[in-house]
mmCIF file of C-alpha atoms in Angstrom:
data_model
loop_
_atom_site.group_PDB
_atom_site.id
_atom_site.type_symbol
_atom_site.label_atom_id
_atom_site.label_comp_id
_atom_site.label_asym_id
_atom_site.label_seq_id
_atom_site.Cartn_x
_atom_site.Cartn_y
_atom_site.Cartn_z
ATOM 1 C CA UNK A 24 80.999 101.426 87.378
ATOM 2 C CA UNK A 25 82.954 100.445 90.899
ATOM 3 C CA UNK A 26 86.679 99.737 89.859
ATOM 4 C CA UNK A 27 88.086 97.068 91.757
ATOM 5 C CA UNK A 28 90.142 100.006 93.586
ATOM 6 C CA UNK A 29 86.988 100.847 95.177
ATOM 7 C CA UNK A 30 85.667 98.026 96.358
ATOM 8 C CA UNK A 31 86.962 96.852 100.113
ATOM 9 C CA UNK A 32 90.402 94.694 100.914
ATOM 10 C CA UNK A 33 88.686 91.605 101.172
ATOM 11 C CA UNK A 34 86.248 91.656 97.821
ATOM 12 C CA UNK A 35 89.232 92.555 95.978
ATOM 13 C CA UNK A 36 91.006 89.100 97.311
ATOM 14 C CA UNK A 37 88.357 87.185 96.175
ATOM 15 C CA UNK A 38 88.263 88.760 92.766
ATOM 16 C CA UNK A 39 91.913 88.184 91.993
ATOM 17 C CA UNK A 40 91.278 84.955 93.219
ATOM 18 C CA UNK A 41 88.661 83.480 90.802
ATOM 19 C CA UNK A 42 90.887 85.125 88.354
ATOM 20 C CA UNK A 43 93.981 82.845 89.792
ATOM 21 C CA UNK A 44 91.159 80.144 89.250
ATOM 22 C CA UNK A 45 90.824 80.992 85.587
ATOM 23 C CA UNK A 46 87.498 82.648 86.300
ATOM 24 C CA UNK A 47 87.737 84.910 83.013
ATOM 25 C CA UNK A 48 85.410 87.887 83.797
ATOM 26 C CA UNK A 49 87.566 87.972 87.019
ATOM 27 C CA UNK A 50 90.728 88.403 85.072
ATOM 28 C CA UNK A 51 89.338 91.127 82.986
ATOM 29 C CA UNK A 52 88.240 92.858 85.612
ATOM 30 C CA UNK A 53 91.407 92.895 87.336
ATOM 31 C CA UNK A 54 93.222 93.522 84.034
ATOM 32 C CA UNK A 55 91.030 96.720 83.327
ATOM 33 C CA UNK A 56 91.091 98.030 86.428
ATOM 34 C CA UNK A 57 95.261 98.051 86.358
ATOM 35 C CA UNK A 58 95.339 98.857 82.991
ATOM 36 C CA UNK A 59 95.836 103.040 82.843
ATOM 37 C CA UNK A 60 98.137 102.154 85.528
ATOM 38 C CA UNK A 61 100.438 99.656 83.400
ATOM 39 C CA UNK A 62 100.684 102.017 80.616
ATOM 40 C CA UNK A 63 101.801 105.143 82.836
ATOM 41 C CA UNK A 64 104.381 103.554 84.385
ATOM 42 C CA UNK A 65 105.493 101.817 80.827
ATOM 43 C CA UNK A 66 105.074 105.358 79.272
ATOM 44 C CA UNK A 67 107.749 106.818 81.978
ATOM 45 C CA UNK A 68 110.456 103.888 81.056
ATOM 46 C CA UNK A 69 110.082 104.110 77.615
ATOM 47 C CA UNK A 70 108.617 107.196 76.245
ATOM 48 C CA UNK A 71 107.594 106.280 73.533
ATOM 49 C CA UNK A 72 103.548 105.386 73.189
ATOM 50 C CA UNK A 73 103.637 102.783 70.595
ATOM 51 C CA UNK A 74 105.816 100.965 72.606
ATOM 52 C CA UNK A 75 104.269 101.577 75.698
ATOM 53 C CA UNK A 76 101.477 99.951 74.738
ATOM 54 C CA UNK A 77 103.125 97.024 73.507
ATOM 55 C CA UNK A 78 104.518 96.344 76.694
ATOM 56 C CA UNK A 79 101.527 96.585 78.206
ATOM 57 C CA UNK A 80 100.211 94.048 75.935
ATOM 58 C CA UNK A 81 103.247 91.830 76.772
ATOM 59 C CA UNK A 82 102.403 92.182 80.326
ATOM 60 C CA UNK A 83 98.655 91.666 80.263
ATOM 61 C CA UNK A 84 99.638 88.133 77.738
ATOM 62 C CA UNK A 85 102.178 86.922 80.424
ATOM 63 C CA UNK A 86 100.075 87.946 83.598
ATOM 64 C CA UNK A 87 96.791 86.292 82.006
ATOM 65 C CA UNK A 88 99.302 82.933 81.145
ATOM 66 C CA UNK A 89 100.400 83.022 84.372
ATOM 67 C CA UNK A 90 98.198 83.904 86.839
ATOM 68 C CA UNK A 91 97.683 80.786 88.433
ATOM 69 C CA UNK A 92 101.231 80.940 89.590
ATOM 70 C CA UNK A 93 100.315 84.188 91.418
ATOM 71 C CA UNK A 94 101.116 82.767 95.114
ATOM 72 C CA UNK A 95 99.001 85.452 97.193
ATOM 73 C CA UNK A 96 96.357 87.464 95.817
ATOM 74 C CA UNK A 97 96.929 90.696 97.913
ATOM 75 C CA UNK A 98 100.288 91.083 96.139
ATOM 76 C CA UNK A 99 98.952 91.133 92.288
ATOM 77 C CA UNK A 100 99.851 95.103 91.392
ATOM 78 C CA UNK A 101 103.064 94.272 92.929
ATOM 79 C CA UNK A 102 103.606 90.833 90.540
ATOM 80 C CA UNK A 103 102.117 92.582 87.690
ATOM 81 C CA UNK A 104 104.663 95.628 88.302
ATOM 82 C CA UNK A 105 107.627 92.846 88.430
ATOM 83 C CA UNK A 106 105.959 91.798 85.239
ATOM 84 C CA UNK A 107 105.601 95.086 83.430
ATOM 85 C CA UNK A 108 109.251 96.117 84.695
ATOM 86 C CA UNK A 109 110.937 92.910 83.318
ATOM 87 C CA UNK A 110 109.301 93.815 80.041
ATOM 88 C CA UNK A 111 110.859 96.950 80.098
ATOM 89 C CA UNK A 112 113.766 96.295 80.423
ATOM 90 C CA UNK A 113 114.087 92.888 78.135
ATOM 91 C CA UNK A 114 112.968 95.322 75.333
ATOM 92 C CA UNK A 115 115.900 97.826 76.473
ATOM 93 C CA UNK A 116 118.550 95.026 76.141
ATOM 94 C CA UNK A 117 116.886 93.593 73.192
ATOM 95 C CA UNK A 118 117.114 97.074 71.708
ATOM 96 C CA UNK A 119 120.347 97.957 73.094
ATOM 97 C CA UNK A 120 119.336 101.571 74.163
ATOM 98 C CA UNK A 121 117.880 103.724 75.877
ATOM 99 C CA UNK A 122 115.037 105.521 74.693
ATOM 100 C CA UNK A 123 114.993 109.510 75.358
ATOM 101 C CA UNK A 124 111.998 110.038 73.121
ATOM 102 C CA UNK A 125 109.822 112.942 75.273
ATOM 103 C CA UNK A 126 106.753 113.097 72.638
ATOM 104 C CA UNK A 127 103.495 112.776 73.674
ATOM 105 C CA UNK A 128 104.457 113.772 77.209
ATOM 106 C CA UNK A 129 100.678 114.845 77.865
ATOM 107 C CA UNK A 130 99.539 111.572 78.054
ATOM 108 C CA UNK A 131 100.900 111.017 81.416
ATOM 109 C CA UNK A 132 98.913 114.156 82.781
ATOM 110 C CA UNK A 133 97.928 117.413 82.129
ATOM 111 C CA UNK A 134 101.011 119.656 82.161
ATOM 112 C CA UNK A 135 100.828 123.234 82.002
ATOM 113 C CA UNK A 136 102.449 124.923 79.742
ATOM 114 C CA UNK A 137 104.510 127.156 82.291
ATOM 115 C CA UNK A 138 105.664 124.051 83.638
ATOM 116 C CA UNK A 139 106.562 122.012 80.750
ATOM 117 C CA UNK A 140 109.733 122.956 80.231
ATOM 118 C CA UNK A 141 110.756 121.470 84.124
ATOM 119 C CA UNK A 142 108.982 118.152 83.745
ATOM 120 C CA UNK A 143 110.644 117.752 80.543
ATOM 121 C CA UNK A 144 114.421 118.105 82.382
ATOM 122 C CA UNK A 145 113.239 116.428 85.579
ATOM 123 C CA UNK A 146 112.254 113.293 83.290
ATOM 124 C CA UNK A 147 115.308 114.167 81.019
ATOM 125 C CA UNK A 148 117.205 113.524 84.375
ATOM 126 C CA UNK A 149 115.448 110.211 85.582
ATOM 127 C CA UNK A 150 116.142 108.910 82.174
ATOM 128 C CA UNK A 151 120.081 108.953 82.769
ATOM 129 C CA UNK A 152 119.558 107.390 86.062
ATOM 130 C CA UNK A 153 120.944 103.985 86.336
ATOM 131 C CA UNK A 154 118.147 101.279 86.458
ATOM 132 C CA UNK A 155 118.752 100.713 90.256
ATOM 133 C CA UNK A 156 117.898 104.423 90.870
ATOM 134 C CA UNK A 157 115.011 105.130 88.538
ATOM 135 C CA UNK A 158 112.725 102.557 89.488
ATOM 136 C CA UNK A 159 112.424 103.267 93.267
ATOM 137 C CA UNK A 160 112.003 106.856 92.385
ATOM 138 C CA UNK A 161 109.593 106.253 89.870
ATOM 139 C CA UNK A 162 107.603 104.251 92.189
ATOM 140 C CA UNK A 163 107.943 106.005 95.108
ATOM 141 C CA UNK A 164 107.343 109.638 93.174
ATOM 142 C CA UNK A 165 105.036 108.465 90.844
ATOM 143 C CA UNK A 166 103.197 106.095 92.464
ATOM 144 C CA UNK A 167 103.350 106.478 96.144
ATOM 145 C CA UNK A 168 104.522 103.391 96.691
ATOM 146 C CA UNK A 169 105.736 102.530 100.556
ATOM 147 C CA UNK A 170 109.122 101.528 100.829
ATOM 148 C CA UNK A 171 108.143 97.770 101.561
ATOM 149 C CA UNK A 172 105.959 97.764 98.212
ATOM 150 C CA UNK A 173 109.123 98.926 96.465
ATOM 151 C CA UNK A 174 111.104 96.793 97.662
ATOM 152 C CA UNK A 175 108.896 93.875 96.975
ATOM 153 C CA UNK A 176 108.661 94.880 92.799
ATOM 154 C CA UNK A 177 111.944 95.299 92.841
ATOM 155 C CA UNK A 178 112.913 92.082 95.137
ATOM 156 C CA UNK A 179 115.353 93.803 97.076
ATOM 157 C CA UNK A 180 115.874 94.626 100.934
ATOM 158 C CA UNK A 181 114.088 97.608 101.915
ATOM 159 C CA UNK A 182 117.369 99.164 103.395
ATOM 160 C CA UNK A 183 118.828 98.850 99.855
ATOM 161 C CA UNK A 184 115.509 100.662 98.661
ATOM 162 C CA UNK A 185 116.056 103.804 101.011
ATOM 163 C CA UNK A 186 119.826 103.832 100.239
ATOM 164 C CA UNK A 187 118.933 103.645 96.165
ATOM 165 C CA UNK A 188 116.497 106.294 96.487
ATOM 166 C CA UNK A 189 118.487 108.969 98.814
ATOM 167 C CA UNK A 190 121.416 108.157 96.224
ATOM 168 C CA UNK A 191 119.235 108.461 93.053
ATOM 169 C CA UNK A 192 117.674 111.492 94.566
ATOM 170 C CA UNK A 193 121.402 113.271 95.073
ATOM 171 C CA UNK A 194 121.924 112.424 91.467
ATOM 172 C CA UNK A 195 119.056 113.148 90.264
ATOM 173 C CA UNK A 196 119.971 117.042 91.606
ATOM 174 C CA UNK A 197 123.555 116.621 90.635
ATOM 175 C CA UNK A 198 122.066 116.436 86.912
ATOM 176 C CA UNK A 199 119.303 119.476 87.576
ATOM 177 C CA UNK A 200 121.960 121.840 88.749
ATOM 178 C CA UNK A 201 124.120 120.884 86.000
ATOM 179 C CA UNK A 202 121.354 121.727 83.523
ATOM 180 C CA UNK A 203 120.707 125.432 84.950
#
């Protein structure tokens, strides 16, 4: 079955279209087909998969609720990201931590053993990262998002996105070297 990542620019439009419509099968459809992607980058803020997968569930609810106010369709896995971010991060306040639980780490992808022990400290590292940091690399790393699709999740100037990511980068080493 074609996921809605392999179907051409302008198909895809129309898709998340009807689904700003309230065309149901549309919304599904768009929902599945960003669906692994929502939980991976949930997984990497929080985790923790329980809760990973209730934020996802908070973020499909308010996307599906809200869809109509989706202003232009080429820009959903960037509103949806907003979406799923916000989410995050109203459950860390709510909470009032930050959650350093590293369980379950093979979910994300298959990690070999040899290198286990380095992904663990490298996402040991983004965790201490203020927010303003870890996003943009997260994206960016993660994701291979362009600077401009950063800075649109994140709603700030692109400039600001280079200078957080060269900055969160540096600290990001800072903590690695302290580590060794």
């Amino acid at each position: 079955m074609k996921t809605i990542k392999d179907l051409n620019n302008n198909r895809y439009r129309l898709i998340v279209e009807k689904a700003m419509r309230g065309n149901r099968d549309a919304i599904e459809k768009i929902i599945n087909d960003h669906k692994e992607y929502l939980y991976k980058t949930a997984f990497l803020y929080i985790k923790n998969e329980q809760d990973a997968v209730e934020v996802c569930q908070e973020t499909v609810y308010k996307a599906v609720i809200n869809i109509h106010k989706l202003k232009n369709p080429d820009y959903f896995k960037t509103w949806i990201t907003r979406i799923l971010i916000n989410n995050v991060n109203d459950r860390s306040r709510n909470e009032g931590r930050t959650i350093n639980n590293i369980e379950k780490l093979e979910s994300i992808e298959d990690i070999s053993y040899e290198k286990l022990e380095d992904k663990i400290d490298l996402y040991n590292a983004i965790d201490i990262l203020e927010d303003k940091f870890k996003t943009p690399i997260i994206l960016q790393y993660f994701y291979d998002m362009t600077i401009k699709e950063i800075a649109d999740i994140t709603e700030t100037n692109e400039n600001t996105v280079k200078t957080y990511l060269r900055r969160g980068k540096e600290k990001l080493y800072k903590i690695l070297m302290e580590g060794n």
